[in-house]
Coordinates of C-alpha atoms and ligand atoms in Angstrom, one line a residue:
M1 CA 0.0 0.0 0.0
S2 CA 1.3 3.4 -1.0
S3 CA 0.0 5.5 1.8
P4 CA -1.5 5.4 5.3
A5 CA -4.9 6.3 4.0
R6 CA -7.4 4.6 1.8
R7 CA -10.4 6.5 0.9
S8 CA -13.8 5.2 1.5
S9 CA -15.1 4.3 -1.9
L10 CA -17.5 2.5 -3.8
L11 CA -16.6 1.5 -7.2
L12 CA -18.6 -1.2 -8.7
L13 CA -18.2 -2.0 -12.3
L14 CA -21.2 -3.5 -13.8
L15 CA -20.5 -4.7 -17.3
I16 CA -23.9 -5.0 -18.9
L17 CA -25.3 -6.4 -21.9
Y18 CA -24.5 -4.0 -24.7
Q19 CA -22.2 -3.7 -27.6
Q20 CA -18.7 -2.4 -27.2
I21 CA -18.3 1.4 -27.2
G22 CA -16.2 2.4 -30.3
R23 CA -13.3 4.5 -29.0
S24 CA -10.4 2.8 -27.4
F25 CA -8.3 4.3 -24.7
A26 CA -5.1 2.7 -23.3
S27 CA -6.3 0.8 -20.2
K28 CA -4.5 1.7 -17.0
V29 CA -6.3 -0.9 -15.0
Q30 CA -4.9 -4.4 -15.0
W31 CA -7.5 -6.9 -14.1
T32 CA -6.4 -10.1 -12.4
T33 CA -8.0 -12.9 -10.4
C34 CA -8.8 -11.9 -6.9
Q35 CA -6.9 -13.2 -3.8
P36 CA -8.1 -16.7 -3.0
G37 CA -10.6 -16.5 -0.1
E38 CA -11.2 -12.8 -0.4
F39 CA -14.8 -13.3 -1.6
T40 CA -17.2 -16.2 -1.2
T41 CA -18.8 -16.6 -4.6
N42 CA -19.1 -18.9 -7.5
I43 CA -19.4 -16.2 -10.2
T44 CA -16.4 -15.0 -12.1
I45 CA -14.9 -11.8 -10.6
Q46 CA -11.7 -9.9 -11.3
C47 CA -9.7 -7.5 -9.1
A48 CA -7.5 -4.5 -9.7
T49 CA -6.0 -1.6 -7.9
L50 CA -5.8 2.0 -9.2
Q51 CA -3.7 4.8 -7.7
V52 CA -5.4 8.1 -7.2
P53 CA -4.2 11.2 -5.3
L54 CA -4.9 11.3 -1.5
D55 CA -5.5 15.1 -1.7
Y56 CA -6.8 16.5 -5.0
S57 CA -6.5 20.1 -3.7
S58 CA -2.9 19.8 -2.4
S59 CA -0.7 22.5 -3.7
S60 CA 2.8 22.0 -5.2
D61 CA 4.0 23.7 -2.1
K62 CA 7.0 21.7 -0.8
N63 CA 5.8 22.2 2.7
D64 CA 2.6 20.4 1.9
N65 CA 3.4 16.8 2.9
N66 CA 0.5 15.4 0.9
T67 CA 1.7 16.6 -2.5
N68 CA 2.0 13.7 -4.8
K69 CA 0.9 11.3 -2.1
M70 CA -1.1 8.5 -3.8
I71 CA -3.6 5.9 -2.4
D72 CA -4.8 2.6 -3.8
L73 CA -8.4 2.1 -4.8
H74 CA -9.4 -1.5 -4.6
L75 CA -11.6 -2.5 -7.5
V76 CA -13.6 -5.6 -8.2
R77 CA -15.5 -6.2 -11.4
I78 CA -18.0 -8.9 -12.4
P79 CA -18.1 -9.3 -16.2
A80 CA -21.4 -9.2 -17.9
L81 CA -22.9 -12.6 -18.9
V82 CA -23.4 -11.4 -22.5
Q83 CA -20.2 -10.1 -24.1
P84 CA -19.1 -7.8 -25.6
S85 CA -20.4 -5.4 -22.9
K86 CA -21.4 -1.8 -23.5
G87 CA -19.4 -0.4 -20.6
S88 CA -18.7 -0.5 -16.9
I89 CA -21.1 0.7 -14.3
Q90 CA -19.8 1.9 -11.0
L91 CA -22.0 1.3 -8.0
N92 CA -22.6 2.6 -4.5
F93 CA -24.9 1.0 -2.0
G94 CA -25.2 3.7 0.6
G95 CA -24.2 4.2 4.2
P96 CA -22.0 6.0 3.6
G97 CA -19.2 3.7 4.5
E98 CA -20.9 0.4 3.7
P99 CA -18.7 -2.4 2.4
T100 CA -19.5 -2.0 -1.3
R101 CA -17.3 -4.7 -2.7
E102 CA -18.8 -7.4 -0.5
T103 CA -22.4 -6.3 -1.3
A104 CA -21.7 -6.2 -5.0
V105 CA -20.2 -9.6 -5.1
A106 CA -23.1 -11.0 -3.1
L107 CA -25.5 -9.4 -5.5
G108 CA -23.4 -10.5 -8.5
P109 CA -25.8 -13.1 -9.8
L110 CA -28.4 -10.3 -10.0
L111 CA -26.4 -7.4 -11.2
Q112 CA -23.3 -9.2 -12.6
V113 CA -21.2 -6.5 -11.0
G114 CA -17.8 -5.6 -9.6
T115 CA -16.6 -3.1 -7.1
G116 CA -13.8 -1.6 -5.1
T117 CA -14.1 -0.3 -1.6
T118 CA -11.9 0.8 1.2
I119 CA -12.8 2.0 4.6
P120 CA -9.7 3.9 5.6
F121 CA -10.7 6.1 8.4
V122 CA -9.8 4.7 11.8
C123 CA -11.4 6.6 14.7
T124 CA -9.9 4.3 17.4
K125 CA -8.8 0.7 17.6
D126 CA -8.8 0.6 21.4
A127 CA -11.2 -2.2 22.4
F128 CA -12.3 -0.6 25.6
T129 CA -13.0 2.7 24.0
V130 CA -14.9 1.1 21.1
G131 CA -17.0 -0.8 23.6
Q132 CA -17.8 2.4 25.5
I133 CA -18.8 4.1 22.2
L134 CA -20.9 1.3 21.0
D135 CA -22.7 1.0 24.3
E136 CA -24.2 4.5 23.7
V137 CA -24.7 4.2 20.0
G138 CA -28.4 3.5 19.1
R139 CA -29.8 5.1 22.2
S140 CA -32.9 7.3 22.0
S141 CA -32.6 10.9 23.1
L142 CA -36.1 10.6 24.6
E143 CA -35.2 7.6 26.7
S144 CA -35.3 9.8 29.8
D145 CA -35.3 13.5 30.6
T146 CA -31.6 13.6 30.9
A147 CA -30.9 11.6 27.7
E148 CA -30.7 14.5 25.3
R149 CA -27.9 16.2 27.1
R150 CA -26.1 13.0 27.8
L151 CA -26.2 12.1 24.1
W152 CA -24.9 15.5 23.1
E153 CA -21.9 15.4 25.5
R154 CA -21.1 11.8 24.5
A155 CA -20.9 12.9 20.9
R156 CA -18.4 15.5 22.0
V157 CA -16.3 12.7 23.6
D158 CA -16.5 10.6 20.5
A159 CA -15.5 13.5 18.2
D160 CA -12.5 14.1 20.5
I161 CA -11.5 10.4 20.4
C162 CA -11.6 10.4 16.6
A163 CA -9.5 13.5 16.5
Q164 CA -6.9 12.3 18.9
S165 CA -6.4 8.6 18.4
G166 CA -6.5 6.4 15.4
N167 CA -5.6 8.2 12.1
G168 CA -8.4 10.7 12.1
N169 CA -6.1 13.7 11.7
E170 CA -4.4 12.2 8.7
T171 CA -7.4 10.7 6.9
G172 CA -10.5 12.6 8.1
P173 CA -10.3 15.6 5.8
Y174 CA -9.7 13.3 2.7
I175 CA -12.7 11.0 2.9
G176 CA -15.4 13.3 1.7
T177 CA -17.8 12.8 -1.1
A178 CA -16.2 15.3 -3.5
Y179 CA -12.9 13.4 -3.4
V180 CA -14.8 10.1 -3.9
A181 CA -16.4 11.6 -7.0
R182 CA -13.0 12.6 -8.3
D183 CA -11.8 9.0 -7.7
M184 CA -14.6 7.7 -9.7
M185 CA -13.9 9.9 -12.6
R186 CA -10.3 8.6 -12.5
V187 CA -11.6 5.1 -12.6
A188 CA -13.8 6.0 -15.6
E189 CA -10.8 7.4 -17.3
A190 CA -8.6 4.5 -16.5
L191 CA -10.9 1.9 -17.9
D192 CA -10.5 0.9 -21.5
E193 CA -13.7 2.7 -22.5
D194 CA -14.9 6.2 -23.5
G195 CA -14.0 8.0 -20.3
M196 CA -17.6 8.7 -19.6
L197 CA -19.3 7.8 -16.3
R198 CA -21.9 5.2 -15.9
Y199 CA -23.1 5.1 -12.3
W200 CA -25.8 3.4 -10.2
G201 CA -26.3 4.7 -6.6
F202 CA -28.6 3.9 -3.8
S203 CA -29.4 5.9 -0.6
Y204 CA -26.3 7.8 0.3
G205 CA -25.1 6.7 -3.1
T206 CA -27.7 9.2 -4.5
T207 CA -25.9 12.1 -2.8
L208 CA -22.7 10.9 -4.3
G209 CA -24.5 10.6 -7.7
A210 CA -26.0 14.1 -7.5
T211 CA -22.5 15.4 -6.5
L212 CA -20.9 13.6 -9.5
A213 CA -23.6 14.9 -11.9
A214 CA -23.2 18.4 -10.6
M215 CA -19.4 18.4 -10.6
F216 CA -18.9 16.6 -13.9
P217 CA -22.1 17.3 -16.0
D218 CA -20.3 16.8 -19.3
R219 CA -19.0 13.4 -18.3
I220 CA -22.3 11.7 -17.5
D221 CA -23.3 8.9 -19.9
R222 CA -25.9 7.2 -17.7
M223 CA -26.8 7.5 -14.1
V224 CA -29.5 6.0 -12.0
I225 CA -30.0 7.3 -8.4
D226 CA -32.5 5.2 -6.5
G227 CA -33.8 5.9 -3.0
V228 CA -32.9 9.6 -3.0
Q229 CA -31.6 11.7 -0.2
N230 CA -32.0 15.5 -0.2
P231 CA -28.3 16.4 -1.0
H232 CA -28.9 20.1 0.0
E233 CA -29.7 18.9 3.5
Y234 CA -26.9 16.3 3.5
Y235 CA -24.4 19.1 3.1
H236 CA -25.9 22.2 4.6
A237 CA -28.6 21.4 7.1
Q238 CA -28.1 20.7 10.8
A239 CA -29.8 17.3 10.3
D240 CA -31.3 15.2 7.5
F241 CA -34.8 16.2 8.4
E242 CA -36.5 15.5 5.0
E243 CA -35.1 11.9 5.0
W244 CA -37.7 10.9 7.6
T245 CA -40.7 12.6 6.1
D246 CA -42.6 9.3 5.3
S247 CA -41.2 7.0 8.1
D248 CA -44.3 7.2 10.3
A249 CA -46.6 6.8 7.3
V250 CA -44.8 3.7 6.3
F251 CA -45.0 2.3 9.8
S252 CA -48.8 2.9 9.8
Y253 CA -49.0 1.3 6.4
F254 CA -47.4 -1.8 7.8
F255 CA -50.5 -2.3 10.0
S256 CA -53.1 -1.3 7.4
S257 CA -51.6 -3.4 4.7
C258 CA -51.4 -6.3 7.1
L259 CA -55.2 -6.4 7.3
T260 CA -55.5 -6.6 3.5
A261 CA -52.7 -9.3 3.1
A262 CA -53.6 -12.7 1.8
P263 CA -54.7 -15.1 4.5
G264 CA -51.8 -16.5 6.5
R265 CA -49.3 -13.8 5.5
C266 CA -49.8 -11.5 8.4
A267 CA -50.0 -12.9 11.9
L268 CA -51.4 -9.7 13.4
A269 CA -54.4 -9.9 11.1
T270 CA -55.8 -12.9 13.0
L271 CA -56.2 -10.8 16.2
N272 CA -59.5 -9.1 15.1
K273 CA -58.1 -5.6 15.7
T274 CA -58.2 -2.5 13.5
A275 CA -54.9 -1.2 12.1
A276 CA -55.2 1.8 14.4
Q277 CA -55.5 -0.5 17.4
L278 CA -52.6 -2.6 16.3
E279 CA -50.4 0.5 15.9
K280 CA -51.5 1.9 19.2
D281 CA -50.7 -1.3 21.0
T282 CA -47.3 -1.6 19.4
W283 CA -46.5 2.0 20.5
E284 CA -47.5 1.1 24.0
F285 CA -45.0 -1.8 23.9
I286 CA -42.3 0.5 22.5
E287 CA -43.0 3.1 25.2
S288 CA -43.0 0.4 27.9
L289 CA -39.3 -0.3 27.1
R290 CA -38.5 3.2 28.4
Q291 CA -39.7 2.2 31.9
A292 CA -38.7 -1.5 31.7
P293 CA -36.1 -2.5 29.2
I294 CA -35.9 -6.2 28.6
P295 CA -32.7 -8.3 29.1
A296 CA -32.3 -10.6 26.1
G297 CA -29.2 -12.7 26.1
S298 CA -26.1 -10.5 26.0
I299 CA -28.2 -7.4 25.1
L300 CA -30.5 -5.0 26.9
I301 CA -33.4 -4.2 24.7
D302 CA -34.4 -0.6 25.4
M303 CA -36.5 1.8 23.5
G304 CA -33.7 3.0 21.2
A305 CA -32.5 -0.6 20.4
F306 CA -36.0 -1.7 19.6
K307 CA -36.8 1.4 17.4
N308 CA -33.6 0.8 15.5
F309 CA -34.7 -2.7 14.8
I310 CA -38.2 -1.6 13.6
I311 CA -36.6 1.2 11.4
G312 CA -34.4 -1.4 9.8
E313 CA -37.3 -3.7 9.1
L314 CA -39.3 -1.0 7.4
K315 CA -36.7 -0.9 4.5
F316 CA -37.7 -4.3 3.1
A317 CA -41.3 -5.4 2.9
G318 CA -40.1 -9.0 2.1
G319 CA -39.5 -9.3 5.8
W320 CA -42.9 -8.0 6.9
P321 CA -44.6 -11.4 7.4
D322 CA -41.8 -12.3 9.9
L323 CA -42.0 -8.9 11.5
S324 CA -45.8 -9.3 12.0
A325 CA -45.2 -12.7 13.6
L326 CA -42.6 -11.1 16.0
L327 CA -44.8 -8.2 16.9
S328 CA -47.8 -10.5 17.6
V329 CA -45.7 -12.1 20.4
L330 CA -43.9 -9.0 21.6
V331 CA -47.1 -6.9 21.9
Y332 CA -49.6 -9.6 22.9
G333 CA -47.5 -12.4 24.4
T334 CA -46.6 -13.4 27.9
P335 CA -43.3 -12.0 29.4
Q336 CA -41.6 -15.3 28.9
E337 CA -42.6 -15.4 25.2
K338 CA -41.4 -11.8 24.8
V339 CA -37.9 -12.7 26.1
R340 CA -37.7 -15.7 23.9
V341 CA -38.6 -13.7 20.8
L342 CA -36.1 -10.9 21.6
E343 CA -33.4 -13.4 22.2
A344 CA -34.1 -14.8 18.8
I345 CA -33.8 -11.3 17.3
V346 CA -30.5 -10.7 19.1
D347 CA -29.2 -14.1 17.9
E348 CA -30.1 -13.3 14.3
A349 CA -28.6 -9.9 14.5
S350 CA -25.3 -11.1 15.9
K351 CA -25.1 -13.7 13.1
T352 CA -25.4 -11.0 10.5
Q353 CA -23.0 -8.8 12.5
Q354 CA -25.5 -6.0 12.8
L355 CA -24.6 -5.6 16.4
G356 CA -21.3 -5.6 18.2
P357 CA -17.8 -4.3 17.7
S358 CA -17.5 -5.4 14.1
S359 CA -20.0 -2.7 13.1
F360 CA -17.9 0.0 14.7
D361 CA -16.0 0.6 11.5
V362 CA -19.3 1.2 9.7
V363 CA -20.5 3.6 12.4
A364 CA -17.2 5.6 12.4
S365 CA -17.1 5.7 8.6
L366 CA -20.6 7.1 8.6
W367 CA -19.5 9.9 11.0
G368 CA -16.3 10.4 9.1
I369 CA -17.9 10.9 5.7
H370 CA -21.2 12.5 6.5
C371 CA -19.9 14.8 9.3
G372 CA -16.8 15.8 7.3
D373 CA -19.1 16.7 4.3
R374 CA -21.5 18.7 6.5
T375 CA -20.7 22.4 6.3
V376 CA -22.5 23.6 9.5
R377 CA -21.6 23.1 13.2
L378 CA -23.3 24.0 16.5
G379 CA -21.2 25.4 19.3
S380 CA -23.1 24.0 22.2
F381 CA -26.1 22.1 23.5
E382 CA -27.9 25.4 24.2
A383 CA -27.3 26.5 20.6
Q384 CA -28.9 23.2 19.4
Q385 CA -31.9 23.9 21.7
K386 CA -32.3 27.5 20.5
D387 CA -32.3 26.3 16.9
G388 CA -34.8 23.5 17.8
V389 CA -32.8 20.9 15.8
F390 CA -33.8 17.9 17.9
S391 CA -37.4 19.0 18.3
R392 CA -37.7 19.4 14.6
L393 CA -36.5 15.8 14.2
Y394 CA -39.1 14.6 16.7
K395 CA -41.8 16.5 14.8
T396 CA -40.7 15.0 11.5
S397 CA -41.0 11.4 12.8
R398 CA -42.1 9.9 16.1
L399 CA -40.4 6.6 15.1
V400 CA -37.0 7.9 13.9
G401 CA -36.5 11.5 15.3
D402 CA -35.1 10.5 18.7
V403 CA -32.8 7.9 17.2
V404 CA -31.1 10.1 14.6
T405 CA -30.3 12.9 17.1
Q406 CA -27.1 10.8 17.6
I407 CA -25.5 11.3 14.2
T408 CA -26.8 14.9 14.3
A409 CA -25.0 15.6 17.5
H410 CA -21.8 14.0 16.2
C411 CA -21.8 16.1 13.0
A412 CA -22.7 19.3 14.9
Q413 CA -19.4 18.9 16.9
W414 CA -17.2 17.2 14.3
P415 CA -13.6 18.3 14.5
W416 CA -12.7 18.8 10.8
H417 CA -14.3 19.5 7.4
A418 CA -13.7 17.7 4.2
R419 CA -11.0 19.3 2.1
E420 CA -13.5 19.8 -0.7
T421 CA -17.3 19.9 -0.7
Y422 CA -19.5 20.6 -3.7
S423 CA -21.0 24.0 -2.9
G424 CA -23.4 24.5 -5.8
D425 CA -27.2 24.3 -5.9
F426 CA -27.6 21.0 -7.9
R427 CA -29.4 22.9 -10.7
I428 CA -27.6 21.9 -13.9
R429 CA -28.1 20.2 -17.2
T430 CA -26.1 17.0 -17.6
K431 CA -24.8 15.9 -21.0
N432 CA -27.2 12.9 -21.0
P433 CA -30.3 12.8 -18.7
I434 CA -30.0 11.0 -15.4
L435 CA -32.8 8.7 -14.1
V436 CA -34.1 9.4 -10.6
A437 CA -36.0 6.5 -8.9
S438 CA -38.2 6.3 -5.9
N439 CA -40.9 4.2 -4.3
L440 CA -44.1 6.0 -3.3
R441 CA -43.6 4.7 0.3
D442 CA -40.0 4.8 1.4
S443 CA -39.3 5.1 5.2
H444 CA -35.8 6.3 4.6
T445 CA -35.7 8.4 1.5
P446 CA -39.1 9.8 0.6
L447 CA -40.4 10.6 -2.8
K448 CA -40.3 14.2 -1.9
S449 CA -36.5 14.1 -2.0
A450 CA -36.5 12.4 -5.4
L451 CA -38.7 15.2 -6.7
N452 CA -36.4 17.8 -5.3
V453 CA -33.3 16.3 -7.0
S454 CA -35.2 15.6 -10.2
A455 CA -36.3 19.2 -10.4
G456 CA -32.7 20.4 -10.2
F457 CA -31.3 18.2 -13.0
E458 CA -32.8 19.6 -16.2
G459 CA -34.1 16.8 -18.5
S460 CA -33.8 14.1 -15.9
G461 CA -36.4 11.3 -15.8
L462 CA -38.4 10.1 -12.8
L463 CA -39.2 6.4 -12.1
Q464 CA -42.0 6.1 -9.5
V465 CA -42.8 2.6 -8.2
N466 CA -46.0 2.2 -6.2
G467 CA -44.3 0.0 -3.7
T468 CA -43.0 0.0 -0.1
G469 CA -39.4 -0.1 1.0
H470 CA -36.0 1.7 0.7
A471 CA -35.3 2.3 -3.0
T472 CA -37.0 0.6 -5.9
L473 CA -34.3 -2.2 -5.9
N474 CA -36.0 -3.4 -2.7
V475 CA -39.4 -3.7 -4.5
P476 CA -39.6 -6.4 -7.1
S477 CA -41.8 -5.1 -10.0
V478 CA -41.7 -6.1 -13.7
C479 CA -42.6 -2.5 -14.7
G480 CA -39.7 -1.1 -12.6
F481 CA -37.3 -3.7 -14.0
L482 CA -38.2 -3.0 -17.6
A483 CA -38.1 0.8 -17.1
T484 CA -34.6 0.5 -15.5
V485 CA -33.3 -1.8 -18.3
A486 CA -34.8 0.5 -21.0
Y487 CA -32.8 3.4 -19.5
W488 CA -29.5 1.5 -19.3
V489 CA -29.8 0.0 -22.7
N490 CA -31.5 2.8 -24.8
G491 CA -31.4 5.8 -22.5
T492 CA -35.2 5.8 -22.6
L493 CA -36.9 7.7 -19.7
P494 CA -40.2 6.8 -18.1
K495 CA -43.2 8.8 -19.4
L496 CA -44.0 11.9 -17.4
G497 CA -46.2 11.0 -14.4
Q498 CA -45.9 7.3 -15.1
V499 CA -46.2 5.1 -11.9
C500 CA -45.2 1.5 -12.0
Q501 CA -47.4 -0.8 -10.0
A502 CA -46.0 -3.4 -7.6
P503 CA -47.4 -6.4 -5.7
H504 CA -48.9 -6.2 -2.2
P505 CA -46.1 -5.8 0.3
F506 CA -47.1 -9.0 2.1
D507 CA -47.1 -11.0 -1.2
P508 CA -44.3 -13.6 -1.4
Y509 CA -43.0 -12.1 -4.7
T510 CA -39.3 -11.6 -5.3
W511 CA -36.9 -10.5 -8.0
A512 CA -36.5 -14.1 -8.9
D513 CA -40.2 -14.1 -9.9
V514 CA -39.7 -10.9 -11.9
L515 CA -36.8 -12.5 -13.8
T516 CA -38.8 -15.6 -14.4
Q517 CA -41.6 -13.5 -15.8
V518 CA -39.4 -11.3 -18.0
T519 CA -37.1 -14.0 -19.4
G520 CA -39.6 -16.9 -19.4
T521 CA -37.1 -19.2 -17.6
N522 CA -36.7 -20.1 -14.0
T523 CA -33.9 -18.5 -12.0
T524 CA -31.2 -20.7 -10.6
T525 CA -30.8 -21.4 -6.9
S526 CA -27.8 -19.2 -6.6
Q527 CA -29.6 -16.3 -8.3
K528 CA -32.5 -16.8 -5.9
R529 CA -30.2 -16.7 -2.9
A530 CA -28.7 -13.4 -4.1
L531 CA -32.1 -11.9 -4.9
H532 CA -33.8 -12.5 -1.6
P533 CA -31.8 -11.2 1.3
R534 CA -32.0 -7.7 2.6
W535 CA -28.7 -6.6 1.5
W536 CA -28.1 -3.0 2.3
R537 CA -29.2 0.0 4.3
Ligands
NAG601 C1 -20.9 -22.7 -5.0 O1 -21.2 -23.9 -5.6 C2 -21.2 -25.0 -4.7 C3 -21.4 -26.3 -5.5 O2 -22.3 -26.1 -6.6 C4 -22.3 -24.8 -3.7 O3 -22.4 -25.9 -2.8 C5 -22.1 -23.5 -3.0 O4 -23.2 -23.2 -2.1 C6 -21.9 -22.3 -3.9 N1 -21.6 -21.2 -3.2 C7 -22.2 -20.0 -3.4 C8 -21.7 -18.8 -2.6 O5 -23.1 -19.8 -4.2
NAG602 C1 5.1 17.7 7.3 O1 5.8 16.7 8.0 C2 6.8 17.1 8.9 C3 7.5 15.9 9.5 O2 6.7 14.8 9.7 C4 6.1 18.0 10.0 O3 7.0 18.5 10.9 C5 5.3 19.1 9.4 O4 4.6 19.8 10.3 C6 4.4 18.6 8.3 N1 3.8 19.7 7.6 C7 2.5 19.9 7.3 C8 2.1 21.1 6.6 O5 1.7 19.0 7.7
NAG603 C1 -5.0 16.5 15.5 O1 -5.1 17.8 15.1 C2 -5.5 18.7 16.1 C3 -5.8 20.0 15.5 O2 -4.9 20.4 14.5 C4 -4.4 18.8 17.2 O3 -4.8 19.6 18.2 C5 -4.2 17.3 17.7 O4 -3.1 17.3 18.6 C6 -3.9 16.4 16.6 N1 -3.7 15.0 17.1 C7 -2.8 14.2 16.7 C8 -2.8 12.8 17.2 O5 -2.0 14.5 15.8
NAG604 C1 -64.0 -8.8 16.6 O1 -64.1 -7.6 17.3 C2 -65.4 -7.0 17.3 C3 -65.3 -5.6 17.8 O2 -64.3 -5.5 18.8 C4 -66.4 -7.9 18.0 O3 -67.6 -7.3 18.0 C5 -66.4 -9.3 17.4 O4 -67.2 -10.1 18.1 C6 -65.0 -9.8 17.3 N1 -65.0 -11.1 16.5 C7 -64.3 -12.1 16.9 C8 -64.4 -13.3 16.0 O5 -63.7 -12.2 17.9
NAG605 C1 -34.8 21.2 -2.4 O1 -34.5 21.1 -1.0 C2 -33.8 22.2 -0.5 C3 -33.5 22.0 0.9 O2 -34.6 21.6 1.6 C4 -34.7 23.4 -0.7 O3 -34.0 24.6 -0.3 C5 -35.0 23.6 -2.2 O4 -35.9 24.7 -2.4 C6 -35.7 22.4 -2.7 N1 -35.8 22.5 -4.2 C7 -37.0 22.1 -4.8 C8 -37.0 22.3 -6.2 O5 -37.9 21.7 -4.1
NAG606 C1 -50.9 2.3 -5.6 O1 -51.4 1.0 -5.3 C2 -52.6 1.0 -4.5 C3 -52.9 -0.4 -4.1 O2 -53.0 -1.2 -5.3 C4 -53.7 1.7 -5.3 O3 -54.9 1.7 -4.5 C5 -53.3 3.1 -5.7 O4 -54.3 3.7 -6.5 C6 -52.0 3.1 -6.4 N1 -51.5 4.5 -6.5 C7 -51.0 4.9 -7.7 C8 -50.6 6.4 -7.7 O5 -50.9 4.3 -8.7
NAG607 C1 -34.2 -0.5 -27.2 O1 -34.6 0.1 -28.4 C2 -34.8 -0.8 -29.4 C3 -35.2 0.0 -30.7 O2 -36.3 0.9 -30.4 C4 -35.9 -1.8 -29.0 O3 -36.1 -2.7 -30.0 C5 -35.5 -2.5 -27.8 O4 -36.5 -3.3 -27.3 C6 -35.1 -1.5 -26.7 N1 -34.6 -2.2 -25.6 C7 -35.0 -2.1 -24.3 C8 -34.4 -2.9 -23.3 O5 -35.9 -1.4 -24.0
NAG608 C1 -39.9 -23.6 -13.3 O1 -40.2 -24.0 -11.9 C2 -41.5 -24.5 -11.7 C3 -41.8 -24.6 -10.3 O2 -40.6 -25.0 -9.6 C4 -41.7 -25.8 -12.5 O3 -43.0 -26.3 -12.4 C5 -41.4 -25.5 -14.0 O4 -41.4 -26.7 -14.7 C6 -40.0 -24.8 -14.2 N1 -39.9 -24.4 -15.6 C7 -38.8 -24.5 -16.3 C8 -38.8 -24.0 -17.7 O5 -37.8 -25.0 -15.8

């Protein structure tokens, strides 16, 4: 490795089914087989590294130690099944700071993709300190009447830790989104193609996409951003307020759609209660955890922990039959039954490493990237109260508001800024139109934000799917699939105002069924495995 820092990145190269692009550039990327054991997959994948500058804005000043310092981007690609391909697509699955390469390879049978990722930023490696930080992560600021202040001061401690141990000082300013965008253009140039960018981004990856499109409008060939954040707020607001606009509505929809589900698909539907009663009873259970958190195995389930669980479950309606079964026990079961179910959740979560120290890198990367990108700070807890930042979050969403005060407090007190942030207004015409995609019911990234971004990019298309979940990739629909393929292959945009219909959220319908319907052949077992899991945030 050529430097102490590797930038959080993202780069997935999806070689899809089109003809080769005519012009040929000298390739600077040498693809080879990946290290044995690096990925668990049966599909063909290739790996490469590409050197990019650590600091794009470093001067030629001899006193600037970062001049000419290079870092390695780690790339993976998955060749298209049908060759020759029309070009590579770089991917980002959100977070920010999620392990893109692993996600891409796991999804390979669906997307036939490749990626590079590096999470470089080390806040601290001290096990005791990590344990202390994680113990507080995920708490609700409404847990008690002293919780807000506690969470604020804890965020101060965490920010100081990141500044003073680990490699925060060296890497922190260099892991922002604008530099990642520049890395991606370097990748586009280094591939043996036309130098244009093809990009597919989800969730935070839509902020990256909007930034790419705004910084390099003339270099955009195709771009799909799906599950859209409001990038204005990501950079310039005290919190990502708009992101949670529809969270409570989606939570309510979970109960109302339960009652219209096919028989046997929703356990709560058998209780002879209205949707409003089910929701009210569930809220009573959530609030009861404030008074009486429940010990479950190695974990104490308090209100924040349980809300975080629910928030995660709202992203993917494929899990709603299971969620309804869990809630029917948690809300209406005996105390012994409740503990048994919570232990099962904890067990499952620890298997998928959603809890525990292994996720600290992801937490710290999220702070490092988002907080470094954020341009505003708050000097004190009192300043936060005066601006009403937390209370505006509570008003935006009862379910989410008190849980995301945490990241808000970290960013408000973060010790450094990214060396470069895109400072424009995201109003621009790209060389080729981008496609903005959203579900009508997304608990994490509401349609409202997709409309906001789409309004800024002149000529952009809008794909709306009448489904429930985080991004259209989480909602299997033939119409959404065909619209996405038509864009990638022909650049065709959906008709103005067109809405794709999707199955009922409790229906057992997956992408495997979509592929079967579209291609007329059954999907293989390994394709099915890749298509089913909830694979990203
Ligand atoms: C790879 O193939 C083997 C044999 O067909 C199978 O047992 C295994 O589960 C496959 N692994 C993955 C990750 O698909
Ligand atoms: C460059 O590195 C030297 C030695 O490590 C250090 O003394 C100096 O402060 C650094 N300069 C900058 C601008 O970081
Ligand atoms: C990190 O930078 C800050 C501000 O420049 C400085 O006060 C602190 O001592 C630095 N920490 C380390 C470990 O270099
Ligand atoms: C369902 O609830 C309604 C109103 O609470 C009640 O009148 C009815 O008897 C209940 N039906 C069953 C099968 O329990
Ligand atoms: C997009 O969102 C930003 C921040 O909330 C707002 O200032 C701007 O007016 C919005 N633009 C449109 C077209 O809605
Ligand atoms: C979305 O789907 C629901 C349920 O099928 C339907 O009632 C509603 O009209 C649809 N909305 C749009 C905008 O197509
Ligand atoms: C692309 O356009 C061609 C010509 O109009 C058409 O035949 C083809 O079906 C389109 N492909 C997709 C995937 O929409
Ligand atoms: C597809 O799978 C179904 C159910 O498993 C089976 O009945 C059908 O014969 C399969 N079709 C093909 C073309 O393999």
